[in-house]
Coordinates of C-alpha atoms in Angstrom, one line a residue:
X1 CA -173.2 -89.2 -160.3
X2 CA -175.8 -87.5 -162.8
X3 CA -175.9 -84.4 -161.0
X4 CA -172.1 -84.4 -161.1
X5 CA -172.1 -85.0 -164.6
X6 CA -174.8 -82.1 -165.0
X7 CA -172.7 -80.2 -163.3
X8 CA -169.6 -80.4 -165.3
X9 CA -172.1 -79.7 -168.2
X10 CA -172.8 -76.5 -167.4
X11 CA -169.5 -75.2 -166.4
X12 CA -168.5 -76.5 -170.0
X13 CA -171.4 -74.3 -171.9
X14 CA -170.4 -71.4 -169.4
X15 CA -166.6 -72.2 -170.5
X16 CA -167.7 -72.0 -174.4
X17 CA -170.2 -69.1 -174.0
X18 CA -167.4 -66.8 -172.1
X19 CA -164.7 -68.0 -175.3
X20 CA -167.1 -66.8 -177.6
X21 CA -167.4 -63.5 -175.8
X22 CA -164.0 -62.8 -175.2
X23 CA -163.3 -63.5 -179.2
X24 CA -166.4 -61.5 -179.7
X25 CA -165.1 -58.5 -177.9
X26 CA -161.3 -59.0 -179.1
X27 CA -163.1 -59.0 -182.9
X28 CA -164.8 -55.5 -181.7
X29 CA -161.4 -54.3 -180.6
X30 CA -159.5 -55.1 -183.5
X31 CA -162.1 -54.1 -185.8
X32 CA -162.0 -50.3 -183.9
X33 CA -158.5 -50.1 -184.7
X34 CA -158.2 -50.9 -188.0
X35 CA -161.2 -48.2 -189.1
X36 CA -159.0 -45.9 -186.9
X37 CA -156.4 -46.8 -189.7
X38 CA -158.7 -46.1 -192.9
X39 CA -158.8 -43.0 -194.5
X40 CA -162.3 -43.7 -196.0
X41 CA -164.6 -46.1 -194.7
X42 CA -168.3 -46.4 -196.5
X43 CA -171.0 -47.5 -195.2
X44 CA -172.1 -51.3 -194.3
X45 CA -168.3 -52.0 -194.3
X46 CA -167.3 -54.4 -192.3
X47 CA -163.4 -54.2 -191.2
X48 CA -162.4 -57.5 -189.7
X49 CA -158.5 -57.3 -190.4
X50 CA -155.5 -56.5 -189.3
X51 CA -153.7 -52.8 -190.8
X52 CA -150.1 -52.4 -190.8
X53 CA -149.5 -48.7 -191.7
X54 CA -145.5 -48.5 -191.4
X55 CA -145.8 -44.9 -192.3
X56 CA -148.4 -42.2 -191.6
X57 CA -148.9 -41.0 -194.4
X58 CA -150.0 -43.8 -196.5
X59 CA -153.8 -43.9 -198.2
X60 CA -156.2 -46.8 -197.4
X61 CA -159.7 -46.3 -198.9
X62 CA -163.1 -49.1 -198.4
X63 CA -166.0 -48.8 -200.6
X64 CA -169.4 -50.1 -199.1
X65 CA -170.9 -53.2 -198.4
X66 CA -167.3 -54.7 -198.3
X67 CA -166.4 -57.8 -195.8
X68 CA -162.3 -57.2 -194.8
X69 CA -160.5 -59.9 -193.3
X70 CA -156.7 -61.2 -193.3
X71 CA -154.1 -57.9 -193.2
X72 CA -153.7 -54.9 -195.3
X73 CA -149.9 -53.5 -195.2
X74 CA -148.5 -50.3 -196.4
X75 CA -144.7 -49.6 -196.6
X76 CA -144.3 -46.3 -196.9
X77 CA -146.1 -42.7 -196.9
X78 CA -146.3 -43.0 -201.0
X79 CA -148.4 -46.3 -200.3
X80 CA -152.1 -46.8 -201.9
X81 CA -154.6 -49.8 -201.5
X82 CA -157.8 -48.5 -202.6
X83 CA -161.0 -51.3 -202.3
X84 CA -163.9 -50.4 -204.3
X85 CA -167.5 -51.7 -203.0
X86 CA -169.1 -55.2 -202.0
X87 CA -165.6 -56.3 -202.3
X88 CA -165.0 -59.4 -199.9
X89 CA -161.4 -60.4 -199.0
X90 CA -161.1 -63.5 -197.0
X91 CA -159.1 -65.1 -193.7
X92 CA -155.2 -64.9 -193.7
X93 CA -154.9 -62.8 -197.3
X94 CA -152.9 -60.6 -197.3
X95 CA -152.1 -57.1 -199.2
X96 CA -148.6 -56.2 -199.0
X97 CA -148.2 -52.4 -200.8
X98 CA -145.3 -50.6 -201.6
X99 CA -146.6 -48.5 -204.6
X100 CA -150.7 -48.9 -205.1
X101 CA -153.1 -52.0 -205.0
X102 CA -156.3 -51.4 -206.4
X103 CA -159.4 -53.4 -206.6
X104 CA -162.3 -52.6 -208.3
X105 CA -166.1 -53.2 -207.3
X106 CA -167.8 -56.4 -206.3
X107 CA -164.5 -58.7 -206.7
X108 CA -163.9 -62.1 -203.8
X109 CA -160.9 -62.5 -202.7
X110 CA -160.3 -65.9 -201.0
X111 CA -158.7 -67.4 -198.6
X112 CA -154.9 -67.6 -197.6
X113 CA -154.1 -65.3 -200.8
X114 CA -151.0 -62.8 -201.3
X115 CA -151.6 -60.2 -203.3
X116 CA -147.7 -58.1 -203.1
X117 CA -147.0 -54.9 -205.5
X118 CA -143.1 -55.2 -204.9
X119 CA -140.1 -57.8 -204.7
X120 CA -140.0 -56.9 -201.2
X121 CA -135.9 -57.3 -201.2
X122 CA -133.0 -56.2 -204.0
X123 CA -132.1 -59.1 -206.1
X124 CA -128.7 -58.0 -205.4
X125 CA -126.9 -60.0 -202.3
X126 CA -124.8 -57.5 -201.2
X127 CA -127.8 -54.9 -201.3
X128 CA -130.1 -57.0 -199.4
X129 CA -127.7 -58.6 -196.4
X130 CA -128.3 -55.5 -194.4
X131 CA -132.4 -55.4 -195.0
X132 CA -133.5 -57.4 -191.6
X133 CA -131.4 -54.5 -189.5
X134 CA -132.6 -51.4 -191.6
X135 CA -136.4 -52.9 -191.6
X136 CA -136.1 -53.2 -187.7
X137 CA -134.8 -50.1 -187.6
X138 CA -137.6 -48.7 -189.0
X139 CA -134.8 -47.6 -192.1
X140 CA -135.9 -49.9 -194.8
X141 CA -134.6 -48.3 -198.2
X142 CA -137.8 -49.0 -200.6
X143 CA -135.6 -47.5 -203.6
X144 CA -133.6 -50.4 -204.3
X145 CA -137.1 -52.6 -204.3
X146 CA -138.5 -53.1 -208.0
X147 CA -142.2 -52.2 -207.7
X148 CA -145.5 -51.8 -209.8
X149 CA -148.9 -51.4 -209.1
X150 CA -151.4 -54.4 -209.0
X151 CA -155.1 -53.8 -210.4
X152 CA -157.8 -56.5 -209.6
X153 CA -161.0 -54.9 -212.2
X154 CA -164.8 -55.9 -211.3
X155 CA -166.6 -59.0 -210.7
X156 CA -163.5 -60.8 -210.9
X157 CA -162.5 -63.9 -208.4
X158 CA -159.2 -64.7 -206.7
X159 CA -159.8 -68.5 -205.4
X160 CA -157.7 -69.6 -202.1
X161 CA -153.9 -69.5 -201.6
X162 CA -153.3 -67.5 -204.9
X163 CA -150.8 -65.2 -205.2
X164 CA -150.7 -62.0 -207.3
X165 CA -147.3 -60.2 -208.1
X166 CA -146.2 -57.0 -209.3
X167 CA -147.5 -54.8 -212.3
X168 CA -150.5 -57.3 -212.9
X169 CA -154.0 -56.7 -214.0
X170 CA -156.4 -59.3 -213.3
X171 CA -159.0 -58.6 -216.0
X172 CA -162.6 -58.0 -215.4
X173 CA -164.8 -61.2 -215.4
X174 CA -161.4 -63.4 -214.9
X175 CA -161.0 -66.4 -212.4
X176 CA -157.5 -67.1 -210.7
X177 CA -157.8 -70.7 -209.7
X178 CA -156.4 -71.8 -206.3
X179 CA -153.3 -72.1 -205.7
X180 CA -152.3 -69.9 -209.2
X181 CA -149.3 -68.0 -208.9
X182 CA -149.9 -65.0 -211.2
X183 CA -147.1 -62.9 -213.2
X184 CA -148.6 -61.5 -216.0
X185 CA -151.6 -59.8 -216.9
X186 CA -155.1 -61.9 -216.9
X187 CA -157.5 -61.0 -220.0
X188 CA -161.1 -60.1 -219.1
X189 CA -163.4 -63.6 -218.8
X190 CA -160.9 -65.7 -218.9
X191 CA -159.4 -68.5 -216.2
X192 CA -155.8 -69.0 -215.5
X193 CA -154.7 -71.7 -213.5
X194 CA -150.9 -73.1 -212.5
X195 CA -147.8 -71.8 -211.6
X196 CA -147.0 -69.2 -213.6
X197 CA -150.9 -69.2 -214.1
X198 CA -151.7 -70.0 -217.7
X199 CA -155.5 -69.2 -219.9
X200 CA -156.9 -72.7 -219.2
X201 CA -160.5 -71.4 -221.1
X202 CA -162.1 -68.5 -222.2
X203 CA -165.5 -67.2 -219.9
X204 CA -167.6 -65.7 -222.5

C-alpha cells in the first residue's frame, strides 16, 4: 500500500516537472516570435508577449532592461508603439495602436490594463455595421476611426485593470489607480483615481 502510494507520488512530480517544461519551452517559443516581430530590441529585454502586427510595415521599438508581457497590437503600416527602457508591462495588458503609443523610461504597467490610441469603430451605425466583415477580410477602413496618440512620460505607474484612451498623456511621476478609466491628460506627480479618473492628491 505505501509503495503504491510512493508510487503514484512520483508519477505526480514527473506529471508537474514535464507541465513546467512544456510551458517552459512554449514561453521560449512565443518569446522567439515576438522579438522576430520587433524592430529594435535592446539588450536584457525580456519579450514575454504576444505581437499582433496586422500590417508589415508597422514600428515596434524595446529599450533595455524592459520585462514585456500581455499583447502589443498594431493596426496598420502607419502604426508606432515605442517602449523606452526598464519599462515593465504586466499579464493580460494590452496595447492596442492605430496611430503611436509611447512610453517613456522606467514606467510599470500593471496587470489586466488597456492602454488603446483609437475608438476602434465609427460612432456612426451605418458606418460601423459592415466593420466585423471588412476586419476579417483583412479590409478594415482605419479612416473613419477617430485616433490620437497616447504618451505614458517616466517613472510613472499604471496600477491593474486601468484603462488609458486616446490623445492622453499620463504625466511624469503620476499614479493611475486600479481600475481608473482615464480620458484626459494626468499632470506630472499627481494621482487620479475613478471613472473618468479624477486628481485625488497632488505627489510632490
Amino acid at each position: 500500500m505505501a509503495r503504491s502510494h510512493f508510487n503514484r507520488q512520483v508519477v505526480y512530480l514527473l506529471q508537474i516537472k514535464m507541465i513546467n517544461l512544456t510551458i517552459k519551452i512554449l514561453n521560449k517559443i512565443k518569446s522567439l516570435i515576438a522579438k522576430s516581430k520587433i524592430d529594435k530590441l535592446g539588450k536584457n529585454s525580456k519579450i514575454h508577449c504576444l505581437i499582433f502586427k496586422r500590417k508589415v510595415g508597422a514600428f515596434i521599438t524595446i529599450g533595455d532592461d524592459c520585462l514585456i508581457n500581455g499583447r502589443l497590437v498594431t493596426e496598420t503600416n502607419n502604426s508606432k508603439i515605442k517602449i523606452s527602457s526598464n519599462v515593465f508591462i504586466g499579464g493580460n495588458t494590452i496595447l492596442d495602436c492605430l496611430n503611436e503609443i509611447k512610453i517613456c523610461e522606467n514606467v510599470l504597467i500593471s496587470y489586466e490594463c488597456i492602454l488603446t490610441d483609437h475608438d476602434s469603430h465609427s460612432i456612426i451605425s451605418e458606418d460601423r455595421r459592415m466593420d466585423l466583415e471588412k476586419f476579417q477580410a483583412k479590409k478594415m477602413n482605419w479612416r473613419d476611426v477617430k485616433n490620437e496618440p497616447i504618451l505614458i512620460k517616466k517613472n510613472s505607474w499604471i496600477g491593474m485593470r486601468s484603462i488609458i484612451l486616446k490623445g492622453v498623456v499620463i504625466g511624469e511621476g503620476a499614479i493611475v489607480a486600479a481600475g481608473s478609466v482615464v480620458t484626459k491628460d494626468v499632470p506630472d506627480y499627481t494621482l487620479v483615481a475613478g471613472n473618468p479618473a479624477i486628481i485625488k492628491k497632488s505627489l510632490k
